[in-house]
Amino acid sequence: AQSVAQPEDQVNVAEGNPLTVKCTYSVSGNPYLFWYVQYPNRGLQFLLKYITGDNLVKGSYGFEAEFNKSQTSFHLKKPSALVSDSALYFCAVRDMLGGSQGNLIFGKGTKLSVKP
Amino acid sequence: AAGVIQSPRHLIKEKRETATLKCYPIPRHDTVYWYQQGPGQDPQFLISFYEKMQSDKGSIPDRFSAQQFSDYHSELNMSSLELGDSALYFCASSLGTAHSYEQYFGPGTRLTVT
């Protein structure tokens, strides 16, 4: 089965410091990986995706993610965190098994808290 | 830019009642996905449609049904509601089903079953 895992329920970081939100994946074949952010009482907003090509993917709001095939990881990063980055972050993989039309399989989510 | 529209935003129903959730995809998007997010949970895929045909089915209960109409909007019909159906229901749309395409999510409908 295809899956993603987010090993940390919560990540705390001080404003201005770099942040990393971890994600590992388990898929058959090449992975299609995504990061979404969810603010309280809001829908999920697309941040970035890895399909193929450069291992470092740049996305919205200054976020980037590094795809590492040997470690089966796709960690989300930002060089300098903002208080407004505080939200729930979901890693997701595209389901491509059994003729699936590509629904997303989400990790459990990581709550990011950025303190002033 | 136009986003995915969902209505209603909030819905309160009693057990055994029915509910209909509506989703209006981004213009020109022909693919719609429905997800259910329970309290403190990750979103779980329910069902999807491509070009008005059901394309995939996830963990959708038999009490639920859905369809996509000629204008590409979609409706999720829920019957015999149970307390456990209380959740945030998201609709997402994309331009086609290619695996490289990202899905754009609506704000969700919060369903409370009492």
CSV table of C-alpha atoms in Angstrom, one decimal:
chain,number,residue,atom,x,y,z
A,1,ALA,CA,0.0,0.0,0.0
A,2,GLN,CA,1.1,3.5,-0.7
A,3,SER,CA,1.5,5.8,2.3
A,4,VAL,CA,3.2,8.8,3.8
A,5,ALA,CA,4.3,9.2,7.4
A,6,GLN,CA,4.8,12.4,9.3
A,7,PRO,CA,6.8,11.4,12.4
A,8,GLU,CA,6.2,14.6,14.4
A,9,ASP,CA,2.8,15.6,15.7
A,10,GLN,CA,4.1,19.0,16.5
A,11,VAL,CA,7.1,21.2,15.6
A,12,ASN,CA,8.0,24.3,17.6
A,13,VAL,CA,10.4,26.9,16.2
A,14,ALA,CA,11.3,30.5,17.1
A,15,GLU,CA,10.5,33.2,14.6
A,16,GLY,CA,13.4,33.8,12.2
A,17,ASN,CA,14.9,30.3,12.7
A,18,PRO,CA,14.8,27.7,10.0
A,19,LEU,CA,12.1,25.1,10.1
A,20,THR,CA,11.8,21.5,8.9
A,21,VAL,CA,8.6,19.4,8.8
A,22,LYS,CA,9.4,15.8,8.1
A,23,CYS,CA,7.7,13.4,5.7
A,24,THR,CA,8.7,9.9,4.5
A,25,TYR,CA,6.9,8.0,1.9
A,26,SER,CA,6.3,4.4,0.8
A,27,VAL,CA,5.2,3.9,-2.8
A,28,SER,CA,5.5,1.4,-5.6
A,29,GLY,CA,7.2,3.2,-8.5
A,30,ASN,CA,7.9,6.8,-8.8
A,31,PRO,CA,6.2,9.0,-6.2
A,32,TYR,CA,4.1,12.1,-6.8
A,33,LEU,CA,4.4,14.0,-3.6
A,34,PHE,CA,2.6,17.1,-2.3
A,35,TRP,CA,2.6,19.5,0.7
A,36,TYR,CA,-0.5,21.2,1.8
A,37,VAL,CA,-1.1,23.7,4.7
A,38,GLN,CA,-4.3,24.0,6.6
A,39,TYR,CA,-5.2,27.1,8.7
A,40,PRO,CA,-7.9,26.8,11.4
A,41,ASN,CA,-11.3,26.4,10.0
A,42,ARG,CA,-10.0,26.6,6.4
A,43,GLY,CA,-9.4,24.4,3.5
A,44,LEU,CA,-6.1,22.9,2.5
A,45,GLN,CA,-3.8,25.1,0.5
A,46,PHE,CA,-1.4,23.7,-2.0
A,47,LEU,CA,2.2,24.6,-1.2
A,48,LEU,CA,4.4,22.6,-3.6
A,49,LYS,CA,4.8,19.2,-5.4
A,50,TYR,CA,7.5,16.9,-6.6
A,51,ILE,CA,6.9,15.1,-9.8
A,52,THR,CA,10.3,14.6,-11.4
A,53,GLY,CA,13.5,16.6,-12.0
A,54,ASP,CA,15.3,18.7,-9.4
A,55,ASN,CA,15.3,17.2,-5.9
A,56,LEU,CA,14.8,20.7,-4.4
A,57,VAL,CA,11.3,22.0,-5.1
A,58,LYS,CA,10.3,25.6,-4.4
A,59,GLY,CA,6.8,26.5,-3.5
A,60,SER,CA,4.5,29.2,-2.1
A,61,TYR,CA,5.3,31.5,0.8
A,62,GLY,CA,9.0,30.8,0.7
A,63,PHE,CA,8.6,27.1,1.4
A,64,GLU,CA,10.7,24.5,-0.3
A,65,ALA,CA,11.0,20.7,0.0
A,66,GLU,CA,13.8,18.3,-0.7
A,67,PHE,CA,13.1,15.0,-2.3
A,68,ASN,CA,15.5,12.3,-1.2
A,69,LYS,CA,15.0,9.0,-3.0
A,70,SER,CA,17.5,7.0,-1.0
A,71,GLN,CA,15.9,8.0,2.3
A,72,THR,CA,12.4,8.0,0.8
A,73,SER,CA,11.9,11.4,2.3
A,74,PHE,CA,10.3,14.7,1.3
A,75,HIS,CA,10.9,17.2,4.1
A,76,LEU,CA,9.4,20.6,4.0
A,77,LYS,CA,11.7,23.5,4.8
A,78,LYS,CA,11.8,27.2,5.2
A,79,PRO,CA,15.0,29.3,5.9
A,80,SER,CA,13.3,31.8,8.2
A,81,ALA,CA,10.0,31.0,10.0
A,82,LEU,CA,7.2,33.5,10.5
A,83,VAL,CA,4.6,33.5,13.2
A,84,SER,CA,2.0,33.4,10.4
A,85,ASP,CA,3.4,30.1,9.3
A,86,SER,CA,1.8,28.5,12.3
A,87,ALA,CA,-0.7,26.0,10.9
A,88,LEU,CA,-1.2,22.3,10.2
A,89,TYR,CA,0.9,20.8,7.5
A,90,PHE,CA,0.0,17.7,5.5
A,91,CYS,CA,2.3,15.7,3.3
A,92,ALA,CA,0.5,13.7,0.6
A,93,VAL,CA,1.2,11.1,-2.1
A,94,ARG,CA,-0.8,10.5,-5.2
A,95,ASP,CA,-2.5,7.0,-5.1
A,96,MET,CA,-1.5,5.3,-8.3
A,97,LEU,CA,-2.3,1.7,-7.4
A,98,GLY,CA,-5.1,-0.4,-9.0
A,99,GLY,CA,-6.0,2.0,-11.7
A,100,SER,CA,-6.7,4.8,-9.2
A,101,GLN,CA,-7.5,8.1,-10.7
A,102,GLY,CA,-5.1,9.8,-8.4
A,103,ASN,CA,-6.7,10.7,-5.1
A,104,LEU,CA,-4.4,11.9,-2.4
A,105,ILE,CA,-3.3,9.9,0.5
A,106,PHE,CA,-2.4,12.1,3.4
A,107,GLY,CA,-0.1,11.8,6.4
A,108,LYS,CA,-1.5,12.5,9.8
A,109,GLY,CA,-0.4,16.1,9.8
A,110,THR,CA,2.2,18.1,11.7
A,111,LYS,CA,1.2,21.1,13.7
A,112,LEU,CA,3.8,23.9,13.3
A,113,SER,CA,4.0,26.5,16.0
A,114,VAL,CA,6.2,29.5,15.5
A,115,LYS,CA,6.8,31.7,18.5
A,116,PRO,CA,7.8,35.3,18.4
B,1,ALA,CA,-8.4,33.8,-9.0
B,2,ALA,CA,-11.6,31.8,-8.7
B,3,GLY,CA,-11.4,29.0,-6.1
B,4,VAL,CA,-13.5,25.9,-5.3
B,5,ILE,CA,-16.8,26.8,-3.8
B,6,GLN,CA,-18.6,24.6,-1.3
B,7,SER,CA,-22.0,25.1,0.2
B,8,PRO,CA,-23.2,25.2,2.8
B,9,ARG,CA,-20.2,26.0,5.0
B,10,HIS,CA,-21.9,24.7,8.1
B,11,LEU,CA,-24.7,22.2,8.5
B,12,ILE,CA,-26.4,20.8,11.5
B,13,LYS,CA,-28.5,17.7,11.2
B,14,GLU,CA,-30.1,15.1,13.5
B,15,LYS,CA,-29.4,11.4,13.4
B,16,ARG,CA,-31.2,9.6,10.6
B,17,GLU,CA,-31.7,12.8,8.6
B,18,THR,CA,-30.3,13.4,5.1
B,19,ALA,CA,-27.9,16.1,3.9
B,20,THR,CA,-26.7,17.3,0.5
B,21,LEU,CA,-23.3,19.0,0.1
B,22,LYS,CA,-22.5,21.0,-3.0
B,23,CYS,CA,-19.2,21.7,-4.7
B,24,TYR,CA,-18.4,24.1,-7.5
B,25,PRO,CA,-15.0,23.4,-9.0
B,26,ILE,CA,-12.6,26.0,-10.4
B,27,PRO,CA,-13.7,27.0,-13.9
B,28,ARG,CA,-12.5,24.5,-16.6
B,29,HIS,CA,-11.6,21.9,-14.0
B,30,ASP,CA,-13.3,18.7,-15.0
B,31,THR,CA,-12.3,16.5,-12.0
B,32,VAL,CA,-13.7,16.6,-8.6
B,33,TYR,CA,-12.6,14.7,-5.4
B,34,TRP,CA,-14.5,14.4,-2.1
B,35,TYR,CA,-12.6,14.0,1.2
B,36,GLN,CA,-13.8,13.6,4.8
B,37,GLN,CA,-11.7,14.9,7.6
B,38,GLY,CA,-12.8,13.8,11.1
B,39,PRO,CA,-11.8,15.8,14.2
B,40,GLY,CA,-8.0,15.8,14.5
B,41,GLN,CA,-7.7,13.4,11.6
B,42,ASP,CA,-6.1,13.6,8.1
B,43,PRO,CA,-8.5,13.9,5.1
B,44,GLN,CA,-9.7,10.5,3.8
B,45,PHE,CA,-10.7,10.1,0.2
B,46,LEU,CA,-14.4,9.3,-0.5
B,47,ILE,CA,-15.1,9.4,-4.2
B,48,SER,CA,-14.0,11.2,-7.4
B,49,PHE,CA,-15.5,12.2,-10.7
B,50,TYR,CA,-14.0,12.9,-14.1
B,51,GLU,CA,-16.0,14.3,-16.9
B,52,LYS,CA,-19.2,13.6,-15.1
B,53,MET,CA,-18.4,9.9,-14.6
B,54,GLN,CA,-17.4,8.3,-11.3
B,55,SER,CA,-13.7,7.6,-11.6
B,56,ASP,CA,-12.7,6.2,-8.3
B,57,LYS,CA,-14.1,5.2,-5.0
B,58,GLY,CA,-12.6,5.3,-1.6
B,59,SER,CA,-14.0,4.8,1.9
B,60,ILE,CA,-17.4,6.1,1.1
B,61,PRO,CA,-20.3,4.5,3.1
B,62,ASP,CA,-23.1,2.9,1.1
B,63,ARG,CA,-25.4,5.5,2.7
B,64,PHE,CA,-23.6,8.2,0.7
B,65,SER,CA,-23.9,8.8,-3.0
B,66,ALA,CA,-22.5,11.5,-5.2
B,67,GLN,CA,-22.7,12.7,-8.8
B,68,GLN,CA,-21.2,15.3,-11.1
B,69,PHE,CA,-23.4,17.3,-13.3
B,70,SER,CA,-23.1,18.7,-16.8
B,71,ASP,CA,-21.7,22.0,-15.5
B,72,TYR,CA,-19.1,20.0,-13.5
B,73,HIS,CA,-20.4,20.8,-10.1
B,74,SER,CA,-20.8,17.9,-7.8
B,75,GLU,CA,-23.2,17.0,-5.0
B,76,LEU,CA,-22.6,14.6,-2.1
B,77,ASN,CA,-25.8,13.1,-0.8
B,78,MET,CA,-25.8,11.6,2.7
B,79,SER,CA,-28.6,9.6,4.1
B,80,SER,CA,-29.4,8.0,7.5
B,81,LEU,CA,-26.9,10.3,9.1
B,82,GLU,CA,-24.9,8.9,12.1
B,83,LEU,CA,-23.1,10.7,14.8
B,84,GLY,CA,-19.8,9.5,13.3
B,85,ASP,CA,-20.5,11.3,10.1
B,86,SER,CA,-19.8,14.6,11.9
B,87,ALA,CA,-16.7,15.9,10.1
B,88,LEU,CA,-15.3,18.5,7.7
B,89,TYR,CA,-16.1,17.5,4.1
B,90,PHE,CA,-13.8,18.9,1.5
B,91,CYS,CA,-14.2,19.0,-2.2
B,92,ALA,CA,-11.1,19.4,-4.4
B,93,SER,CA,-10.9,20.0,-8.2
B,94,SER,CA,-8.2,19.6,-10.8
B,95,LEU,CA,-7.8,19.9,-14.5
B,96,GLY,CA,-7.9,16.3,-15.5
B,97,THR,CA,-6.7,13.2,-13.6
B,98,ALA,CA,-3.0,13.3,-14.5
B,99,HIS,CA,-1.0,12.4,-11.5
B,100,SER,CA,1.2,15.5,-11.8
B,101,TYR,CA,-1.8,17.8,-11.4
B,102,GLU,CA,-2.3,19.3,-8.0
B,103,GLN,CA,-5.7,19.4,-6.4
B,104,TYR,CA,-7.3,22.6,-5.2
B,105,PHE,CA,-9.4,22.4,-2.2
B,106,GLY,CA,-12.5,24.3,-1.2
B,107,PRO,CA,-13.0,25.7,2.3
B,108,GLY,CA,-15.0,22.6,3.4
B,109,THR,CA,-18.5,22.0,4.8
B,110,ARG,CA,-18.6,21.3,8.5
B,111,LEU,CA,-21.3,18.8,9.2
B,112,THR,CA,-22.5,18.3,12.7
B,113,VAL,CA,-24.9,15.4,13.4
B,114,THR,CA,-26.7,15.5,16.8
